[in-house]
mmCIF file of C-alpha atoms and ligand atoms in Angstrom:
data_model
loop_
_atom_site.group_PDB
_atom_site.id
_atom_site.type_symbol
_atom_site.label_atom_id
_atom_site.label_comp_id
_atom_site.label_asym_id
_atom_site.label_seq_id
_atom_site.Cartn_x
_atom_site.Cartn_y
_atom_site.Cartn_z
ATOM 1 C CA MET A 19 6.580 -5.575 -16.407
ATOM 2 C CA ALA A 20 3.222 -5.235 -14.447
ATOM 3 C CA VAL A 21 3.498 -4.546 -10.732
ATOM 4 C CA ILE A 22 0.194 -5.799 -10.263
ATOM 5 C CA GLU A 23 -1.353 -8.680 -11.674
ATOM 6 C CA VAL A 24 -4.917 -10.231 -10.446
ATOM 7 C CA SER A 25 -6.546 -13.160 -12.513
ATOM 8 C CA HIS A 26 -9.601 -14.811 -11.132
ATOM 9 C CA LEU A 27 -9.967 -12.950 -7.642
ATOM 10 C CA SER A 28 -12.874 -13.798 -5.482
ATOM 11 C CA TYR A 29 -13.591 -12.244 -1.929
ATOM 12 C CA ARG A 30 -16.563 -13.271 0.125
ATOM 13 C CA TYR A 31 -17.470 -11.873 3.655
ATOM 14 C CA GLY A 32 -19.792 -14.585 4.746
ATOM 15 C CA ARG A 33 -22.632 -14.538 2.272
ATOM 16 C CA VAL A 34 -21.652 -11.250 0.701
ATOM 17 C CA ASP A 35 -19.702 -11.412 -2.555
ATOM 18 C CA ALA A 36 -17.458 -8.748 -2.172
ATOM 19 C CA LEU A 37 -15.251 -9.833 -5.095
ATOM 20 C CA ARG A 38 -16.224 -12.023 -8.185
ATOM 21 C CA ASP A 39 -13.354 -13.055 -10.601
ATOM 22 C CA VAL A 40 -11.624 -9.870 -10.922
ATOM 23 C CA ALA A 41 -8.814 -9.655 -13.150
ATOM 24 C CA PHE A 42 -6.863 -6.618 -14.152
ATOM 25 C CA SER A 43 -3.422 -5.730 -14.458
ATOM 26 C CA VAL A 44 -0.989 -2.406 -13.444
ATOM 27 C CA PRO A 45 1.946 -1.637 -15.595
ATOM 28 C CA GLU A 46 4.894 -0.381 -13.998
ATOM 29 C CA GLY A 47 4.837 3.394 -14.035
ATOM 30 C CA ALA A 48 1.318 3.494 -14.549
ATOM 31 C CA LEU A 49 -0.900 5.774 -12.540
ATOM 32 C CA PHE A 50 -3.781 3.777 -11.911
ATOM 33 C CA ALA A 51 -7.159 4.870 -10.737
ATOM 34 C CA LEU A 52 -9.798 2.464 -9.753
ATOM 35 C CA LEU A 53 -13.383 3.824 -9.431
ATOM 36 C CA GLY A 54 -16.290 1.940 -8.069
ATOM 37 C CA PRO A 55 -19.556 3.308 -6.624
ATOM 38 C CA ASN A 56 -19.875 2.594 -2.616
ATOM 39 C CA GLY A 57 -19.452 -1.431 -1.699
ATOM 40 C CA SER A 58 -18.170 -1.854 -4.999
ATOM 41 C CA GLY A 59 -15.275 -3.786 -3.616
ATOM 42 C CA LYS A 60 -12.315 -1.145 -4.140
ATOM 43 C CA THR A 61 -11.252 -1.249 -0.118
ATOM 44 C CA THR A 62 -11.114 -5.290 -0.310
ATOM 45 C CA LEU A 63 -8.928 -5.069 -3.104
ATOM 46 C CA LEU A 64 -6.397 -2.801 -1.851
ATOM 47 C CA GLN A 65 -6.481 -4.689 1.595
ATOM 48 C CA ILE A 66 -5.794 -8.139 -0.639
ATOM 49 C CA LEU A 67 -3.213 -6.425 -2.673
ATOM 50 C CA THR A 68 -1.156 -4.973 0.433
ATOM 51 C CA GLY A 69 -1.582 -8.731 2.223
ATOM 52 C CA LEU A 70 -4.046 -7.487 4.756
ATOM 53 C CA ARG A 71 -6.662 -10.223 3.317
ATOM 54 C CA ARG A 72 -5.957 -13.205 2.108
ATOM 55 C CA ALA A 73 -7.938 -14.113 -1.372
ATOM 56 C CA ARG A 74 -10.167 -16.777 -1.522
ATOM 57 C CA ALA A 75 -9.408 -17.900 -4.854
ATOM 58 C CA GLY A 76 -7.752 -16.671 -7.431
ATOM 59 C CA ARG A 77 -3.956 -15.266 -8.392
ATOM 60 C CA VAL A 78 -2.562 -11.676 -6.629
ATOM 61 C CA ARG A 79 0.823 -10.932 -7.752
ATOM 62 C CA VAL A 80 2.312 -7.643 -6.418
ATOM 63 C CA LEU A 81 5.974 -6.932 -7.421
ATOM 64 C CA GLY A 82 6.263 -10.234 -9.174
ATOM 65 C CA THR A 83 5.388 -12.425 -6.065
ATOM 66 C CA ASP A 84 2.037 -13.900 -4.598
ATOM 67 C CA SER A 85 0.709 -10.834 -2.240
ATOM 68 C CA VAL A 86 0.801 -12.919 0.755
ATOM 69 C CA SER A 87 4.546 -13.980 0.430
ATOM 70 C CA LEU A 88 5.695 -10.243 -0.100
ATOM 71 C CA THR A 89 9.222 -10.221 1.778
ATOM 72 C CA ILE A 90 10.363 -7.408 3.782
ATOM 73 C CA HIS A 91 12.330 -6.013 1.252
ATOM 74 C CA GLN A 92 9.483 -6.165 -1.331
ATOM 75 C CA ARG A 93 7.409 -4.540 1.319
ATOM 76 C CA GLN A 94 9.800 -1.959 2.082
ATOM 77 C CA ARG A 95 9.395 -0.948 -1.272
ATOM 78 C CA ILE A 96 5.326 -0.237 -0.938
ATOM 79 C CA SER A 97 3.617 2.511 0.434
ATOM 80 C CA TYR A 98 -0.352 2.191 1.311
ATOM 81 C CA ILE A 99 -2.170 5.043 2.706
ATOM 82 C CA ALA A 100 -5.795 3.456 3.684
ATOM 83 C CA GLU A 101 -9.199 5.032 3.756
ATOM 84 C CA GLY A 102 -9.225 7.544 6.610
ATOM 85 C CA GLN A 103 -5.847 6.841 7.211
ATOM 86 C CA ARG A 104 -4.629 7.768 11.091
ATOM 87 C CA LEU A 105 -1.530 8.858 12.256
ATOM 88 C CA PRO A 106 -0.340 8.817 15.546
ATOM 89 C CA GLY A 107 -1.521 11.986 16.975
ATOM 90 C CA TRP A 108 0.648 12.578 19.914
ATOM 91 C CA MET A 109 4.005 12.434 17.452
ATOM 92 C CA ARG A 110 5.540 15.591 16.075
ATOM 93 C CA LEU A 111 6.211 15.294 12.177
ATOM 94 C CA GLU A 112 9.931 15.298 13.111
ATOM 95 C CA GLN A 113 9.460 11.968 15.169
ATOM 96 C CA LEU A 114 7.183 10.200 12.610
ATOM 97 C CA GLU A 115 9.876 10.428 10.107
ATOM 98 C CA ALA A 116 12.485 9.868 12.789
ATOM 99 C CA TYR A 117 10.352 6.584 13.341
ATOM 100 C CA LEU A 118 10.050 5.506 9.826
ATOM 101 C CA ARG A 119 13.374 6.476 8.134
ATOM 102 C CA PRO A 120 14.631 3.293 9.750
ATOM 103 C CA LEU A 121 12.653 1.112 8.412
ATOM 104 C CA TYR A 122 12.859 1.928 4.886
ATOM 105 C CA PRO A 123 16.377 2.163 3.384
ATOM 106 C CA THR A 124 15.345 3.769 0.648
ATOM 107 C CA TRP A 125 14.034 6.620 2.462
ATOM 108 C CA ASP A 126 15.065 10.022 0.789
ATOM 109 C CA GLU A 127 15.982 12.841 3.559
ATOM 110 C CA ALA A 128 15.950 15.475 0.463
ATOM 111 C CA LEU A 129 12.619 14.384 -0.693
ATOM 112 C CA ALA A 130 11.184 14.387 2.706
ATOM 113 C CA SER A 131 12.205 18.321 3.228
ATOM 114 C CA SER A 132 11.109 19.352 0.049
ATOM 115 C CA LEU A 133 7.827 17.973 0.264
ATOM 116 C CA ARG A 134 7.460 19.409 4.042
ATOM 117 C CA ASP A 135 8.383 22.744 2.560
ATOM 118 C CA ARG A 136 5.852 22.354 -0.728
ATOM 119 C CA PHE A 137 3.043 21.209 1.514
ATOM 120 C CA GLY A 138 3.510 24.229 4.255
ATOM 121 C CA LEU A 139 4.271 21.503 6.929
ATOM 122 C CA ASP A 140 5.729 22.427 10.108
ATOM 123 C CA ARG A 141 7.793 19.378 11.377
ATOM 124 C CA ALA A 142 7.864 20.213 14.727
ATOM 125 C CA ARG A 143 4.239 20.486 15.254
ATOM 126 C CA LYS A 144 2.099 17.588 16.518
ATOM 127 C CA ILE A 145 0.069 15.504 14.312
ATOM 128 C CA ARG A 146 -3.386 16.289 16.313
ATOM 129 C CA ALA A 147 -2.720 19.806 16.177
ATOM 130 C CA MET A 148 -2.817 19.520 12.492
ATOM 131 C CA SER A 149 -6.224 20.015 10.132
ATOM 132 C CA ARG A 150 -7.167 16.902 8.499
ATOM 133 C CA GLY A 151 -5.785 18.326 5.512
ATOM 134 C CA GLU A 152 -2.588 18.827 6.771
ATOM 135 C CA GLN A 153 -2.568 15.160 8.333
ATOM 136 C CA MET A 154 -3.182 13.762 4.823
ATOM 137 C CA LYS A 155 -0.680 15.821 3.234
ATOM 138 C CA ALA A 156 1.715 14.457 6.145
ATOM 139 C CA ALA A 157 0.754 10.863 5.404
ATOM 140 C CA LEU A 158 1.600 11.320 1.792
ATOM 141 C CA LEU A 159 4.872 12.569 2.713
ATOM 142 C CA CYS A 160 5.745 9.582 4.739
ATOM 143 C CA ALA A 161 4.683 7.486 1.876
ATOM 144 C CA LEU A 162 6.515 9.286 -0.972
ATOM 145 C CA ALA A 163 9.896 9.873 1.279
ATOM 146 C CA SER A 164 10.195 6.032 1.010
ATOM 147 C CA ARG A 165 10.395 6.447 -2.693
ATOM 148 C CA PRO A 166 8.209 3.191 -3.116
ATOM 149 C CA LYS A 167 8.355 1.544 -6.163
ATOM 150 C CA LEU A 168 4.311 0.979 -5.587
ATOM 151 C CA LEU A 169 1.956 3.623 -4.132
ATOM 152 C CA LEU A 170 -1.563 2.505 -2.838
ATOM 153 C CA MET A 171 -4.119 5.116 -1.897
ATOM 154 C CA ASP A 172 -7.336 4.422 -0.607
ATOM 155 C CA GLU A 173 -9.815 7.790 -1.147
ATOM 156 C CA PRO A 174 -6.834 9.932 -0.215
ATOM 157 C CA PHE A 175 -9.267 13.168 -1.208
ATOM 158 C CA THR A 176 -12.028 12.508 1.060
ATOM 159 C CA GLY A 177 -13.034 15.532 2.919
ATOM 160 C CA MET A 178 -10.193 17.644 1.654
ATOM 161 C CA ASP A 179 -11.139 21.175 0.301
ATOM 162 C CA ALA A 180 -9.981 22.205 -3.384
ATOM 163 C CA MET A 181 -6.469 23.609 -2.581
ATOM 164 C CA VAL A 182 -5.578 20.567 -0.597
ATOM 165 C CA LYS A 183 -6.587 18.420 -3.199
ATOM 166 C CA ASP A 184 -4.537 20.473 -5.809
ATOM 167 C CA ASP A 185 -1.596 20.017 -3.519
ATOM 168 C CA LEU A 186 -1.802 16.456 -3.183
ATOM 169 C CA VAL A 187 -2.508 16.065 -6.871
ATOM 170 C CA ARG A 188 0.559 18.249 -7.684
ATOM 171 C CA GLY A 189 2.546 16.450 -5.144
ATOM 172 C CA LEU A 190 1.505 12.690 -6.218
ATOM 173 C CA LEU A 191 2.778 13.842 -9.809
ATOM 174 C CA ASP A 192 5.661 15.523 -9.482
ATOM 175 C CA CYS A 193 7.334 12.794 -7.306
ATOM 176 C CA ALA A 194 5.621 9.793 -8.771
ATOM 177 C CA GLY A 195 4.624 11.124 -12.535
ATOM 178 C CA SER A 196 7.986 12.283 -12.898
ATOM 179 C CA GLU A 197 9.971 9.108 -11.133
ATOM 180 C CA GLY A 198 7.716 6.954 -12.943
ATOM 181 C CA TRP A 199 6.596 5.076 -9.630
ATOM 182 C CA SER A 200 3.354 2.973 -10.051
ATOM 183 C CA VAL A 201 0.225 4.663 -8.058
ATOM 184 C CA LEU A 202 -2.831 2.921 -7.977
ATOM 185 C CA LEU A 203 -5.372 4.925 -5.977
ATOM 186 C CA CYS A 204 -9.126 4.826 -5.572
ATOM 187 C CA SER A 205 -11.475 7.691 -5.117
ATOM 188 C CA HIS A 206 -14.774 8.813 -5.818
ATOM 189 C CA ASP A 207 -13.273 12.576 -6.717
ATOM 190 C CA ILE A 208 -12.986 11.787 -10.512
ATOM 191 C CA GLY A 209 -12.477 15.408 -11.139
ATOM 192 C CA GLU A 210 -8.851 14.609 -9.362
ATOM 193 C CA LEU A 211 -8.305 11.101 -10.864
ATOM 194 C CA GLU A 212 -8.776 12.840 -14.685
ATOM 195 C CA LEU A 213 -6.068 15.018 -13.958
ATOM 196 C CA LEU A 214 -3.992 12.155 -12.471
ATOM 197 C CA ALA A 215 -4.171 9.119 -14.127
ATOM 198 C CA ASP A 216 -3.362 7.505 -17.149
ATOM 199 C CA TRP A 217 -4.935 3.863 -16.621
ATOM 200 C CA VAL A 218 -8.386 3.472 -15.484
ATOM 201 C CA ALA A 219 -10.546 0.634 -13.623
ATOM 202 C CA PHE A 220 -14.156 0.051 -13.070
ATOM 203 C CA LEU A 221 -15.542 -1.664 -10.246
ATOM 204 C CA ASP A 222 -18.921 -2.477 -9.951
ATOM 205 C CA ARG A 223 -20.355 -4.956 -7.420
ATOM 206 C CA GLY A 224 -17.515 -6.790 -6.962
ATOM 207 C CA GLU A 225 -16.557 -7.314 -10.939
ATOM 208 C CA MET A 226 -14.394 -5.648 -12.949
ATOM 209 C CA ARG A 227 -16.382 -3.973 -15.817
ATOM 210 C CA LEU A 228 -13.364 -2.062 -17.590
ATOM 211 C CA SER A 229 -9.648 -2.097 -16.925
ATOM 212 C CA ALA A 230 -7.555 -0.058 -20.081
ATOM 213 C CA SER A 231 -5.228 2.896 -20.345
ATOM 214 C CA LEU A 232 -7.105 6.205 -20.436
ATOM 215 C CA ASP A 233 -6.225 7.095 -24.161
ATOM 216 C CA ASP A 234 -7.868 3.812 -25.044
ATOM 217 C CA VAL A 235 -11.000 4.808 -22.903
ATOM 218 C CA ARG A 236 -10.867 8.250 -24.379
ATOM 219 C CA ALA A 237 -10.906 6.578 -28.165
ATOM 220 C CA ARG A 238 -13.583 4.224 -27.524
ATOM 221 C CA PHE A 239 -16.434 6.015 -25.095
ATOM 222 C CA LYS A 240 -17.852 9.213 -26.838
ATOM 223 C CA ARG A 241 -20.324 11.811 -25.197
ATOM 224 C CA VAL A 242 -22.689 12.307 -28.221
ATOM 225 C CA GLU A 243 -25.454 15.345 -28.488
ATOM 226 C CA VAL A 244 -27.755 15.162 -31.350
ATOM 227 C CA THR A 245 -30.569 17.592 -32.088
ATOM 228 C CA LEU A 246 -32.985 16.335 -34.249
ATOM 229 C CA GLU A 247 -35.166 17.965 -37.162
ATOM 230 C CA GLY A 248 -38.833 18.722 -36.485
ATOM 231 C CA PRO A 249 -41.340 17.514 -34.400
ATOM 232 C CA ALA A 250 -39.723 15.544 -30.880
ATOM 233 C CA VAL A 251 -39.886 11.509 -31.524
ATOM 234 C CA ASP A 252 -39.027 9.133 -29.039
ATOM 235 C CA VAL A 253 -35.356 7.828 -30.089
ATOM 236 C CA SER A 254 -34.134 4.327 -28.810
ATOM 237 C CA PRO A 255 -31.279 2.199 -29.638
ATOM 238 C CA ARG A 256 -31.450 -0.442 -32.002
ATOM 239 C CA ALA A 257 -30.185 -3.572 -31.484
ATOM 240 C CA GLY A 258 -26.387 -3.649 -32.000
ATOM 241 C CA ASP A 259 -26.162 0.178 -30.700
ATOM 242 C CA GLU A 260 -23.996 0.465 -27.759
ATOM 243 C CA TRP A 261 -25.713 3.944 -26.328
ATOM 244 C CA LEU A 262 -25.478 4.218 -22.487
ATOM 245 C CA ALA A 263 -27.124 6.615 -20.270
ATOM 246 C CA VAL A 264 -29.604 7.750 -22.784
ATOM 247 C CA GLN A 265 -31.669 11.211 -22.313
ATOM 248 C CA GLN A 266 -33.694 12.812 -24.334
ATOM 249 C CA ALA A 267 -35.257 15.963 -23.651
ATOM 250 C CA GLY A 268 -37.584 17.331 -26.818
ATOM 251 C CA ASN A 269 -35.671 17.004 -30.054
ATOM 252 C CA ARG A 270 -31.979 16.737 -28.374
ATOM 253 C CA VAL A 271 -30.579 13.065 -27.159
ATOM 254 C CA SER A 272 -27.476 12.531 -25.648
ATOM 255 C CA PHE A 273 -25.599 9.434 -24.528
ATOM 256 C CA VAL A 274 -22.070 7.730 -24.326
ATOM 257 C CA LEU A 275 -21.370 5.943 -26.918
ATOM 258 C CA ASP A 276 -19.259 2.621 -26.828
ATOM 259 C CA HIS A 277 -17.549 2.959 -29.869
ATOM 260 C CA ARG A 278 -15.608 -0.583 -30.771
ATOM 261 C CA ASP A 279 -15.433 -0.478 -34.549
ATOM 262 C CA ASP A 280 -12.810 1.173 -36.805
ATOM 263 C CA VAL A 281 -15.429 3.601 -38.739
ATOM 264 C CA PRO A 282 -15.506 7.005 -37.237
ATOM 265 C CA PRO A 283 -17.941 7.551 -34.962
ATOM 266 C CA GLU A 284 -19.623 10.270 -36.796
ATOM 267 C CA ILE A 285 -20.604 7.927 -39.935
ATOM 268 C CA THR A 286 -22.286 5.310 -37.645
ATOM 269 C CA LEU A 287 -23.983 8.155 -35.772
ATOM 270 C CA ARG A 288 -25.350 9.947 -39.471
ATOM 271 C CA GLY A 289 -26.655 6.592 -40.694
ATOM 272 C CA SER A 290 -28.300 6.092 -36.801
ATOM 273 C CA PHE A 291 -30.077 9.837 -37.089
ATOM 274 C CA PRO A 292 -30.497 10.561 -41.087
ATOM 275 C CA ARG A 293 -32.800 13.708 -39.640
ATOM 276 C CA ALA A 294 -30.152 15.085 -36.889
ATOM 277 C CA THR A 295 -29.402 18.865 -37.510
ATOM 278 C CA ARG A 296 -26.404 18.880 -35.185
ATOM 279 C CA LEU A 297 -24.229 16.272 -34.378
ATOM 280 C CA ASP A 298 -21.228 16.867 -31.451
ATOM 281 C CA VAL A 299 -19.452 13.914 -30.597
ATOM 282 C CA ARG A 300 -16.307 14.743 -28.243
ATOM 283 C CA ASP A 301 -14.450 12.172 -25.594
ATOM 284 C CA ALA A 302 -16.286 11.177 -22.723
ATOM 285 C CA THR A 303 -15.286 12.754 -19.317
ATOM 286 C CA LEU A 304 -14.644 10.004 -16.660
ATOM 287 C CA ARG A 305 -17.651 11.559 -14.943
ATOM 288 C CA GLU A 306 -19.731 10.547 -17.803
ATOM 289 C CA LEU A 307 -18.193 6.967 -18.408
ATOM 290 C CA PHE A 308 -18.591 6.534 -14.400
ATOM 291 C CA VAL A 309 -22.043 7.102 -14.913
ATOM 292 C CA ALA A 310 -22.945 5.483 -18.196
ATOM 293 C CA LEU A 311 -21.096 2.246 -16.963
ATOM 294 C CA ALA A 312 -23.064 2.193 -13.517
ATOM 295 C CA THR A 313 -26.324 2.710 -14.902
ATOM 296 C CA ARG A 314 -25.784 0.087 -17.772
ATOM 297 C CA HIS A 315 -24.945 -2.693 -15.160
ATOM 298 C CA ARG A 316 -27.782 -1.394 -12.986
ATOM 299 C CA SER A 317 -30.283 -1.746 -15.940
ATOM 300 C CA GLU A 318 -28.865 -5.189 -17.298
ATOM 301 C CA ARG A 319 -29.436 -6.302 -13.410
ATOM 302 C CA SER A 320 -33.055 -5.121 -13.215
ATOM 303 C CA ALA A 321 -33.851 -6.557 -16.559
ATOM 304 C CA GLU A 322 -31.986 -10.140 -15.488
ATOM 305 C CA MET A 323 -34.244 -9.667 -12.010
ATOM 306 C CA GLU A 324 -37.465 -9.161 -13.986
ATOM 307 C CA VAL A 325 -36.904 -12.204 -16.057
ATOM 308 C CA THR A 326 -36.326 -14.171 -13.055
ATOM 309 C CA THR A 327 -39.108 -12.883 -10.737
HETATM 310 P P1 ATP B 23 -16.713 2.627 -0.262
HETATM 311 O O1 ATP B 23 -16.436 3.403 -1.924
HETATM 312 O O2 ATP B 23 -18.245 2.608 0.285
HETATM 313 O O3 ATP B 23 -15.380 2.658 0.238
HETATM 314 P P2 ATP B 23 -15.593 0.151 -1.016
HETATM 315 O O4 ATP B 23 -15.699 -0.196 -2.869
HETATM 316 O O5 ATP B 23 -14.617 0.069 -0.800
HETATM 317 O O6 ATP B 23 -16.905 1.125 -0.625
HETATM 318 P P3 ATP B 23 -15.720 -2.511 0.223
HETATM 319 O O7 ATP B 23 -15.441 -1.606 1.430
HETATM 320 O O8 ATP B 23 -14.682 -3.038 -0.368
HETATM 321 O O9 ATP B 23 -16.570 -1.408 -0.869
HETATM 322 O O10 ATP B 23 -17.086 -3.333 0.802
HETATM 323 C C1 ATP B 23 -17.478 -4.439 -0.547
HETATM 324 C C2 ATP B 23 -18.627 -5.171 -0.371
HETATM 325 O O11 ATP B 23 -17.903 -5.681 0.717
HETATM 326 C C3 ATP B 23 -19.943 -4.120 0.460
HETATM 327 O O12 ATP B 23 -20.822 -4.814 0.260
HETATM 328 C C4 ATP B 23 -19.320 -4.294 2.013
HETATM 329 O O13 ATP B 23 -20.732 -4.303 2.521
HETATM 330 C C5 ATP B 23 -19.067 -5.706 2.522
HETATM 331 N N1 ATP B 23 -18.079 -5.604 3.476
HETATM 332 C C6 ATP B 23 -17.073 -4.872 3.482
HETATM 333 N N2 ATP B 23 -16.557 -5.069 4.097
HETATM 334 C C7 ATP B 23 -17.205 -6.039 5.382
HETATM 335 C C8 ATP B 23 -17.000 -6.639 6.328
HETATM 336 N N3 ATP B 23 -15.965 -7.080 7.426
HETATM 337 N N4 ATP B 23 -18.055 -7.816 6.727
HETATM 338 C C9 ATP B 23 -18.916 -8.437 5.787
HETATM 339 N N5 ATP B 23 -18.840 -7.410 4.786
HETATM 340 C C10 ATP B 23 -18.142 -6.216 4.505
#
């Protein structure tokens, strides 16, 4: 079953097309990473999923219901941490927990207490006296203690040091991962997402370029490094070659291969590079994939603009 199903979703701010014909789904239990450059529409998409914005066109179903018609009971099973989430600074953490507890019938006091210990948070402390990292941990504690079916997080790692990021990722994995809760998070911290996610989507200028399980992504996108024999000659892809972000320095060529057929990539590449003295092929990292997809669509767009001008 899918906890989120989106099809033909479009959204405009005045003359700005923020989302264009977006389609994807999030399977139940997925740790789903939404990637995209600045301004690609991630926050807008999350706001539509939570019902804070109404889609202008398309179908958006969350927990099996239209996102603007979610019942109170369904909303109680969704936690959302917004970008730059602010908590009431004048409250102590224990007051915030006491405020939230009756709003969520599934609130789990034992889980709240264990997360407090694990994150090293003092419940008697005023929130405004906490550092940004501690406040984000407090926000995650509150989001997880209600045992959500679906957790939506917008840039949870922004401005956090490596230790805090690590704590947040482990806390999330231990709770959501082991309990099978569904999580959708967007972040520019690709390294953290690589540790967390088992599904990934890539949004670019309001269009969904890719949405797949990480296993499928790893099977499809390969990082290739080739060393050529003899003097350097410029290498360029032939028609039908799906090479992304090609870089060449002398007789060394590297790129991300979008490999979609059943033939092993090494065999296809041997045909393309008969003069190779060395051919290294490995799964592309999410960072390499992010850069490759973003540059592919940038260059396609510039080519389109050149044709139209
Ligand atoms: P970032 O990674 O920088 O947070 P994002 O992927 O979350 O960006 P959005 O904030 O959803 O992107 O913005 C998508 C597009 O919509 C951008 O072009 C942005 O300028 C535009 N936009 C966002 N909010 C508004 C608004 N309130 N009014 C007008 N345009 C907006």
